[in-house]
PDB file of C-alpha atoms in Angstrom:
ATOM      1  CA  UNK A 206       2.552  28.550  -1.362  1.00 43.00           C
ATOM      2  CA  UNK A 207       4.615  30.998   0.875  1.00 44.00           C
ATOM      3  CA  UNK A 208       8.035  31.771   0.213  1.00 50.00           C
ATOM      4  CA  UNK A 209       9.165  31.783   3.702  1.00 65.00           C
ATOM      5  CA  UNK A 210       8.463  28.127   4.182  1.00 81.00           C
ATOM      6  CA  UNK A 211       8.627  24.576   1.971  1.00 93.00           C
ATOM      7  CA  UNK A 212       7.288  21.016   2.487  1.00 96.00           C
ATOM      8  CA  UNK A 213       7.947  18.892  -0.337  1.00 97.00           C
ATOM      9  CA  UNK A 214       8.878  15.959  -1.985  1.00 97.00           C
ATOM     10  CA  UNK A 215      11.353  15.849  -5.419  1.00 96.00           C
ATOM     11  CA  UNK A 216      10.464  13.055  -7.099  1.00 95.00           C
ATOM     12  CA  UNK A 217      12.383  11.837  -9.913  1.00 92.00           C
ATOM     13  CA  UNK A 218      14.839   9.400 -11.739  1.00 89.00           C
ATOM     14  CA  UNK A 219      18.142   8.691 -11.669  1.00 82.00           C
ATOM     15  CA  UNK A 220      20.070  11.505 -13.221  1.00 82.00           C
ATOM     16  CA  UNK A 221      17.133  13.647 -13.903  1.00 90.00           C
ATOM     17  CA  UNK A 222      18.790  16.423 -11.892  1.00 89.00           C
ATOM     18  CA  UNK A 223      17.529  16.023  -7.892  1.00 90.00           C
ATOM     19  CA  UNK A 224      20.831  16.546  -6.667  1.00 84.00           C
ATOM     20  CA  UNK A 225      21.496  20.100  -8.837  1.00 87.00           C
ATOM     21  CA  UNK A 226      18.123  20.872  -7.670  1.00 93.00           C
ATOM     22  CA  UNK A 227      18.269  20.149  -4.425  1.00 92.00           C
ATOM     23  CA  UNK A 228      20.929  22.609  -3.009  1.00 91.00           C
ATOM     24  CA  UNK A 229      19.179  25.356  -5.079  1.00 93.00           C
ATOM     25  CA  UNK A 230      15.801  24.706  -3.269  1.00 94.00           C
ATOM     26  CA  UNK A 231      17.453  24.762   0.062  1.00 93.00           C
ATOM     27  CA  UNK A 232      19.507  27.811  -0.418  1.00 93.00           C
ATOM     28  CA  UNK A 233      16.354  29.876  -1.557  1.00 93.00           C
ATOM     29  CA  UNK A 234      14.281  28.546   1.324  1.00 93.00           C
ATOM     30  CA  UNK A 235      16.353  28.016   4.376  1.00 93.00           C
ATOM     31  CA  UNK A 236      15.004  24.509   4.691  1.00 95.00           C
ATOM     32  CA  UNK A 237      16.664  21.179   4.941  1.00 95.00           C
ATOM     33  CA  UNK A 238      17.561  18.303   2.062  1.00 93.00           C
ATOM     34  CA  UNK A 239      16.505  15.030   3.818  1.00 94.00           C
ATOM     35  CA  UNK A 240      18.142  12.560   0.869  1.00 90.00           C
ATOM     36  CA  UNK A 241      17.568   8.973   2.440  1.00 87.00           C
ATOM     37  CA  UNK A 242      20.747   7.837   2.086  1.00 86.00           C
ATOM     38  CA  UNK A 243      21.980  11.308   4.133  1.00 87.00           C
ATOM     39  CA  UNK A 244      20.010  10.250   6.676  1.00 90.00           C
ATOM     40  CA  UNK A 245      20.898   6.790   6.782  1.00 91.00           C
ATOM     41  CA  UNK A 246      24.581   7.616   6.958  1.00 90.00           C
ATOM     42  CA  UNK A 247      24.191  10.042   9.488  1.00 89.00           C
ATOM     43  CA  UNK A 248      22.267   8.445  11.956  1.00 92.00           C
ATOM     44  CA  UNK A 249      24.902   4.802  11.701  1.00 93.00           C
ATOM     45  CA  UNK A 250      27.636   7.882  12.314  1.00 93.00           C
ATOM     46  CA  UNK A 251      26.062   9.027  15.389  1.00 92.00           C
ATOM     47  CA  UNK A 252      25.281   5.846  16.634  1.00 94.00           C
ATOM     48  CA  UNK A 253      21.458   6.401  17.557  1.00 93.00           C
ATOM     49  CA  UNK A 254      19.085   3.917  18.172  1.00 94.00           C
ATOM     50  CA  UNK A 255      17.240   4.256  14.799  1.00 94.00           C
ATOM     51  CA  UNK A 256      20.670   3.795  12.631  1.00 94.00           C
ATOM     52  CA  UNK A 257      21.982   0.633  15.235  1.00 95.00           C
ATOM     53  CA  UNK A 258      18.786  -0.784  13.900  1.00 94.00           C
ATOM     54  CA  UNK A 259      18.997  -0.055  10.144  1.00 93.00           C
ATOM     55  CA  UNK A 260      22.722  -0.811  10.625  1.00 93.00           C
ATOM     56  CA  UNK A 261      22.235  -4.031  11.615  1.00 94.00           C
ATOM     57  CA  UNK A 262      19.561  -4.882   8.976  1.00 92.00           C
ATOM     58  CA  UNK A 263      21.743  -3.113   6.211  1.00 90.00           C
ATOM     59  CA  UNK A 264      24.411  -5.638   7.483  1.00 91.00           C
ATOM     60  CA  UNK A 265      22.595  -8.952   6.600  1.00 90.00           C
ATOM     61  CA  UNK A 266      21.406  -7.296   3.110  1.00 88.00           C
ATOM     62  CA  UNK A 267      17.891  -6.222   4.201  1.00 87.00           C
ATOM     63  CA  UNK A 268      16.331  -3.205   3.264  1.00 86.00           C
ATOM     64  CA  UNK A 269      15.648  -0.562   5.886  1.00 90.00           C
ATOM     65  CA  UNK A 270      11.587  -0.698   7.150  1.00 92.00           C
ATOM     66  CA  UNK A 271       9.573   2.129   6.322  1.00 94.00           C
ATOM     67  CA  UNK A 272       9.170   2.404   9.621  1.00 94.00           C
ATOM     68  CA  UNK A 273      12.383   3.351  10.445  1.00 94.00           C
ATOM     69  CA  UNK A 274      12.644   5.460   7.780  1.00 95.00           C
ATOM     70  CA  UNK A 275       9.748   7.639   8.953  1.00 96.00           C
ATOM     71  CA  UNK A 276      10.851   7.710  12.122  1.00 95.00           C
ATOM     72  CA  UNK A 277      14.250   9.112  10.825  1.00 95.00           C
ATOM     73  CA  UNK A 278      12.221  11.595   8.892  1.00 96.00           C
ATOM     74  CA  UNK A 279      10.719  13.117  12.134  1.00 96.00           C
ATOM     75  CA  UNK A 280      13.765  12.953  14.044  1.00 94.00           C
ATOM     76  CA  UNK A 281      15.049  15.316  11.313  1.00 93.00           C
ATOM     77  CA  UNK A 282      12.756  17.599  11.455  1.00 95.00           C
ATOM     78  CA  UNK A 283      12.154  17.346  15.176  1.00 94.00           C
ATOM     79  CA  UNK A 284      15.607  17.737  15.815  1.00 92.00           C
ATOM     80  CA  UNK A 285      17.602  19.266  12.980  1.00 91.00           C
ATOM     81  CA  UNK A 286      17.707  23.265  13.186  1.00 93.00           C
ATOM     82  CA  UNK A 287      17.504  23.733   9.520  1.00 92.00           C
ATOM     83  CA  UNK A 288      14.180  21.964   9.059  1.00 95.00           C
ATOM     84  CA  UNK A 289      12.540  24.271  10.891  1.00 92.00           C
ATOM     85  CA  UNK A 290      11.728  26.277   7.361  1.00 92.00           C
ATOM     86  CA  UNK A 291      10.350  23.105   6.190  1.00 95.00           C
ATOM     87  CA  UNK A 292      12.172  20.387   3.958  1.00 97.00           C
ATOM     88  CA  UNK A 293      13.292  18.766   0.575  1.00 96.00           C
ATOM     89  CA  UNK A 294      12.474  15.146   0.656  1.00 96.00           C
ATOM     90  CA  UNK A 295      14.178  13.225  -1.666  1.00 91.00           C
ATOM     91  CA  UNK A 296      14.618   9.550  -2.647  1.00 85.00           C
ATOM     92  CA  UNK A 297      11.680   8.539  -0.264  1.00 91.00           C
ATOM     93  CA  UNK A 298       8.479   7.804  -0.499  1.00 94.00           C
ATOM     94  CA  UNK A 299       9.514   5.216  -3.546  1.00 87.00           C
ATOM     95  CA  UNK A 300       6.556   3.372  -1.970  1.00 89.00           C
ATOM     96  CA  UNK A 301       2.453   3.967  -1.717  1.00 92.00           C
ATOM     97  CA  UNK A 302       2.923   2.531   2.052  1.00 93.00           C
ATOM     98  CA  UNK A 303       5.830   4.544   2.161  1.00 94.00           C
ATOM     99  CA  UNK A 304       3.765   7.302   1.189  1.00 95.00           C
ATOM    100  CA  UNK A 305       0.984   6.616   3.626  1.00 96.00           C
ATOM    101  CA  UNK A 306       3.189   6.430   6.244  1.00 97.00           C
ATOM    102  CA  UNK A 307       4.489  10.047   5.499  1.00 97.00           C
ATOM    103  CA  UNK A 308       1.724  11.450   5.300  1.00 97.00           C
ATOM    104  CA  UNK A 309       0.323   9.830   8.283  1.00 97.00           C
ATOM    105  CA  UNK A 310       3.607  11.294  10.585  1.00 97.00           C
ATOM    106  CA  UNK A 311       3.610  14.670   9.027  1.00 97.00           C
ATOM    107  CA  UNK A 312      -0.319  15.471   9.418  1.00 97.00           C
ATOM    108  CA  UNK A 313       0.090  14.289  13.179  1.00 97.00           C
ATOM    109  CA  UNK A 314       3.205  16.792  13.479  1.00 95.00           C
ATOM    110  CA  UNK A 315       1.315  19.430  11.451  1.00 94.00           C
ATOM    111  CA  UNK A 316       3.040  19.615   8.708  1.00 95.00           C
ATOM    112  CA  UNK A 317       1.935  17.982   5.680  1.00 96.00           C
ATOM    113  CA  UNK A 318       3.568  17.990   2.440  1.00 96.00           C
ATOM    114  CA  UNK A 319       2.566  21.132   0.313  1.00 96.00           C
ATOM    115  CA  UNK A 320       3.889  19.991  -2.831  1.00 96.00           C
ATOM    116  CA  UNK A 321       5.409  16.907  -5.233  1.00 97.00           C
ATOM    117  CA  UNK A 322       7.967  17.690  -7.927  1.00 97.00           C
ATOM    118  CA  UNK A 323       8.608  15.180 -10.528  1.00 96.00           C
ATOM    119  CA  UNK A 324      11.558  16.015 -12.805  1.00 95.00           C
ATOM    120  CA  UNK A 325      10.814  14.363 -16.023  1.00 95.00           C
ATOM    121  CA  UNK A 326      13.123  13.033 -18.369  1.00 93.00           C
ATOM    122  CA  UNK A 327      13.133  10.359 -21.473  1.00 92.00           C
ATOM    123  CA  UNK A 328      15.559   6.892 -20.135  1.00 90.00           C
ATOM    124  CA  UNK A 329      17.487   7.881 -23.488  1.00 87.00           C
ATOM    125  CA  UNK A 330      18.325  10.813 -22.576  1.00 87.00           C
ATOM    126  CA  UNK A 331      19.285   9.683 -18.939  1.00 86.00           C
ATOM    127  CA  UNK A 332      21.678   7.132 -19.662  1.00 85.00           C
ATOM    128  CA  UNK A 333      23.423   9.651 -22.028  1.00 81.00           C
ATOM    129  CA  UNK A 334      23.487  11.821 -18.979  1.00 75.00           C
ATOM    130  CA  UNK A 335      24.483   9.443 -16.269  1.00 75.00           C
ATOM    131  CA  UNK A 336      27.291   7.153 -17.956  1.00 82.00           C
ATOM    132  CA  UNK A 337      28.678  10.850 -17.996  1.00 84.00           C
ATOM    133  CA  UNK A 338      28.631  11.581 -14.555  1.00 83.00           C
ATOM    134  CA  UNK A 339      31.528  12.771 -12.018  1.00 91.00           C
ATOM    135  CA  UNK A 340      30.946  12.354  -8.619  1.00 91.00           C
ATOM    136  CA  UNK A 341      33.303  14.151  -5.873  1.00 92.00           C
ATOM    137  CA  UNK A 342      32.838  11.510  -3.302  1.00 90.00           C
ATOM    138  CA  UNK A 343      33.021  13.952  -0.151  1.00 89.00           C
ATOM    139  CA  UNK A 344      31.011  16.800  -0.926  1.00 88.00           C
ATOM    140  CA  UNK A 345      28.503  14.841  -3.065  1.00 84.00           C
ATOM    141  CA  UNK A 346      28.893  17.409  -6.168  1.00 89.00           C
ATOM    142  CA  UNK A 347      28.645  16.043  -9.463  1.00 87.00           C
ATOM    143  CA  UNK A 348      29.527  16.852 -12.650  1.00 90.00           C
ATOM    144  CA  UNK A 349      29.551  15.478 -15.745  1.00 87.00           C
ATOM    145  CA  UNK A 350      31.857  15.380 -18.786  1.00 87.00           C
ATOM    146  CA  UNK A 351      29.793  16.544 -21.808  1.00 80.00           C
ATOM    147  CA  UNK A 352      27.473  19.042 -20.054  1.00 79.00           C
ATOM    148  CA  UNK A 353      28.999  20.134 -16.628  1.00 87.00           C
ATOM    149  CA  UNK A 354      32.607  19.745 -16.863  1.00 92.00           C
ATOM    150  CA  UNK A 355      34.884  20.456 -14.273  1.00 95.00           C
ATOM    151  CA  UNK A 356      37.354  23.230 -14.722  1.00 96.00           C
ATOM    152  CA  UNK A 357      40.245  20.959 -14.996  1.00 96.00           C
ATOM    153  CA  UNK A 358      39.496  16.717 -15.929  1.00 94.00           C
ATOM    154  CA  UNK A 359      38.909  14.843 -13.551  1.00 95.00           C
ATOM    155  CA  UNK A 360      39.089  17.315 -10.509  1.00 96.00           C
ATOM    156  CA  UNK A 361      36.570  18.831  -8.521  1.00 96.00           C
ATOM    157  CA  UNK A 362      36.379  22.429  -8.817  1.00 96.00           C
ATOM    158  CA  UNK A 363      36.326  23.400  -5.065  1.00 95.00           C
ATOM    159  CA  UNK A 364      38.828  21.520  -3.560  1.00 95.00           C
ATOM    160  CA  UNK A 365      41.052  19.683  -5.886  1.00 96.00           C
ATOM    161  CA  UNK A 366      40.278  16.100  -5.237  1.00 96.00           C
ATOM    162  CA  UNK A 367      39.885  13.779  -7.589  1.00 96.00           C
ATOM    163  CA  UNK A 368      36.448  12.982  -8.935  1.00 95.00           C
ATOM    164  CA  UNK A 369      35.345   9.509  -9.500  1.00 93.00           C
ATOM    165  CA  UNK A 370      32.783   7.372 -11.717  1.00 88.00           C
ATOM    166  CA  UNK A 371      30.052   5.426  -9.933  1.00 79.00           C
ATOM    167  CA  UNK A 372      30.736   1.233 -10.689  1.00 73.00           C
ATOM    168  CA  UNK A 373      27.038   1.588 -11.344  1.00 67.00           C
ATOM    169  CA  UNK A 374      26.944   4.756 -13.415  1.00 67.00           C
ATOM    170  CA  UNK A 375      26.945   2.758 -16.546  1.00 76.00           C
ATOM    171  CA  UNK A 376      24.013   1.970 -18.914  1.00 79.00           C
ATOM    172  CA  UNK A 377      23.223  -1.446 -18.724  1.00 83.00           C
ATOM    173  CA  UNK A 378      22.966  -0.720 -14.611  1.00 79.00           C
ATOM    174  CA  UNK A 379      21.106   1.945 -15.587  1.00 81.00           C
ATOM    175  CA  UNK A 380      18.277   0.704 -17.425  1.00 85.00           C
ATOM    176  CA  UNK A 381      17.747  -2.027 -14.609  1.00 85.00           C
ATOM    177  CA  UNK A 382      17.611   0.734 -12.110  1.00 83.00           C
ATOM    178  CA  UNK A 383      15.063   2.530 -14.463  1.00 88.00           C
ATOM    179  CA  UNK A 384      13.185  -0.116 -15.230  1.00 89.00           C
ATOM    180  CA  UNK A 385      12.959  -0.609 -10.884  1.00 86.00           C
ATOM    181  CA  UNK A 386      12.522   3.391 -10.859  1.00 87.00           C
ATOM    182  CA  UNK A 387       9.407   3.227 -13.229  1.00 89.00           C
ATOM    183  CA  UNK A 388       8.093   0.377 -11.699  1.00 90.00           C
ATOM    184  CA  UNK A 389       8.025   1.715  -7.709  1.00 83.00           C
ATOM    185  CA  UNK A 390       7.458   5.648  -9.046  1.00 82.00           C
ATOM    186  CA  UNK A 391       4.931   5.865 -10.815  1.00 83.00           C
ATOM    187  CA  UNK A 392       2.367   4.847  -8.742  1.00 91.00           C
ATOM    188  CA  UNK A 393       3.566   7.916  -6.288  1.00 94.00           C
ATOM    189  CA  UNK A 394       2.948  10.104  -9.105  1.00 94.00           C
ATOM    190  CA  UNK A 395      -0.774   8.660  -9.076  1.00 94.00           C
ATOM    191  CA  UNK A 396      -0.923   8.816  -5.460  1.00 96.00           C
ATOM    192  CA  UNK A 397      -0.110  12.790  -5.497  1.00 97.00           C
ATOM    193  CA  UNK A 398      -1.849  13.311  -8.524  1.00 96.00           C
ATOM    194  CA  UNK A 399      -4.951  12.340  -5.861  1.00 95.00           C
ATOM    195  CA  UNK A 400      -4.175  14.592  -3.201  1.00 92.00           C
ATOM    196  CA  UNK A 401      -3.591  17.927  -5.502  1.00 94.00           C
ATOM    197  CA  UNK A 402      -0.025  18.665  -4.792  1.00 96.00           C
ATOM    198  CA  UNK A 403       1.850  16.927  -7.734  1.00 96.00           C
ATOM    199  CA  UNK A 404       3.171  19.142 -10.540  1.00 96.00           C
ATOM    200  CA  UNK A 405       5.749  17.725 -13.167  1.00 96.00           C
ATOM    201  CA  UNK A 406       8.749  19.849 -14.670  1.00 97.00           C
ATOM    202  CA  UNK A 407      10.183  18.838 -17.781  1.00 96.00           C
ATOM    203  CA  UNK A 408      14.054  18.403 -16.472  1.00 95.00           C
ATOM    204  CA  UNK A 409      15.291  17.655 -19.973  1.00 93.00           C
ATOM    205  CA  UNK A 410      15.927  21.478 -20.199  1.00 93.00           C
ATOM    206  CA  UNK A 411      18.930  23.611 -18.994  1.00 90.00           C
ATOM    207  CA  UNK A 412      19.578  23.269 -14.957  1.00 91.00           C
ATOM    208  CA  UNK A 413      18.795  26.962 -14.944  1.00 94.00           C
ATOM    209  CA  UNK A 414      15.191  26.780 -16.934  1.00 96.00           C
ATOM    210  CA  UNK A 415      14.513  23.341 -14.913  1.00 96.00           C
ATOM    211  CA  UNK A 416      14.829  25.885 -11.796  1.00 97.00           C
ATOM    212  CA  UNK A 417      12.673  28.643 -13.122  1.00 96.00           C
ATOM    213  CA  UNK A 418       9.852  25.832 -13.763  1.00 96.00           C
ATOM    214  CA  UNK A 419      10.502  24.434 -10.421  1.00 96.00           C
ATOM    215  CA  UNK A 420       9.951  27.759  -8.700  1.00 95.00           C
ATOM    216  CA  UNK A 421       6.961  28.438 -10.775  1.00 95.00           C
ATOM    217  CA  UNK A 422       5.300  25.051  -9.721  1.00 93.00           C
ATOM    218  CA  UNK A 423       5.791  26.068  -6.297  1.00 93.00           C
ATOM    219  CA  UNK A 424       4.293  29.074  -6.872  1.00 86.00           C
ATOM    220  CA  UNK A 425       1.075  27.536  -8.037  1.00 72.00           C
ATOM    221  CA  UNK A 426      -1.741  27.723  -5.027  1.00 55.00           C
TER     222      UNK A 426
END
């Protein structure tokens, strides 16, 4: 895989490290983060036809279509500057039809997926990590209190603002979302596993070796 350009997908649990990953992946290739729930929120906030719809499902408790997720997917990359170097996809596909679908847009634009990145970690070790977590609610950073402190408790490092706890950052909401996570997930893995471009990095390790094995699964023709 090239260095100048990236088209993948991070797979991987809650707390298992997508969002420390993330920024790192986009720095070192110029390409954009498409987190579903970042695209979501942005297109309710600009008011375009896609997000009136999802708005107004997300209103009566529905879940969005994959459909309109997709589409919000290639409006991104159609029309966001920083895609143009490719993108991170994470949080979506959680679905085989999801997955389908994906693929289906992105080989008629061109541009299919090069690679899947599952960061694997043990539940245990998860819920030890996530009913530590600090969130700073603007910027999305995170922290968390045994193994990524903040400089001073309770405070976000850059700006000073208070970080918060998410209500469902604790473990017994935890192990129902893993349970869902497992169940959804692993068929993806399966599906990629087909196709060639799935390689798994054990994210139990340091954030800094967890990047090192990311890069070098990248690397991997």
């Amino acid at each position: 895989m090239s260095t100048e350009s990236i088209r993948m997908v991070l797979i991987g649990p809650p707390g298992a490290g997508k969002g420390t990953q993330a920024p790192n992946l986009v720095e070192k290739f110029h390409a954009c983060h498409l987190s579903t729930g970042d695209m979501l929120r942005s297109q309710i906030a600009k008011n375009t036809e896609l997000g009136q719809e999802a708005k107004k499902i997300m209103d009566q408790g529905g879940l969005v279509s994959d459909e309109i997720m997709v589409n919000m997917i290639k409006d991104e990359l159609t029309n966001n500057p920083a895609c143009k170097n490719g993108f991170i996809l994470d949080g979506f596909p959680r679905t085989i039809p999801q997955a389908e679908k994906l693929d289906q847009m992105l080989a008629e634009r061109g541009t299919p997926l090069q690679r899947a990145v599952e960061l694997q970690v043990d539940d245990d070790l998860l819920v030890a990590r996530i009913t530590g977590r600090l969130i700073h609610p603007a910027s999305g950073r995170s922290y968390h209190k045994l193994f990524n402190p903040p400089k001073v408790d309770m405070v976000d490092d850059v700006t000073g603002e208070p970080l918060i706890q998410r209500s469902d950052d604790n473990a017994d909401a935890l192990k129902k979302r893993l349970a869902g996570y497992h169940a959804q997930t692993e068929p993806i893995v399966d599906f990629y596993k087909k196709t060639g471009i799935w390689s798994g990095v054990d994210a139990s390790q340091p954030p800094a070796t967890v990047w090192d094995e990311i890069l070098k699964s990248l690397s991997q023709k």
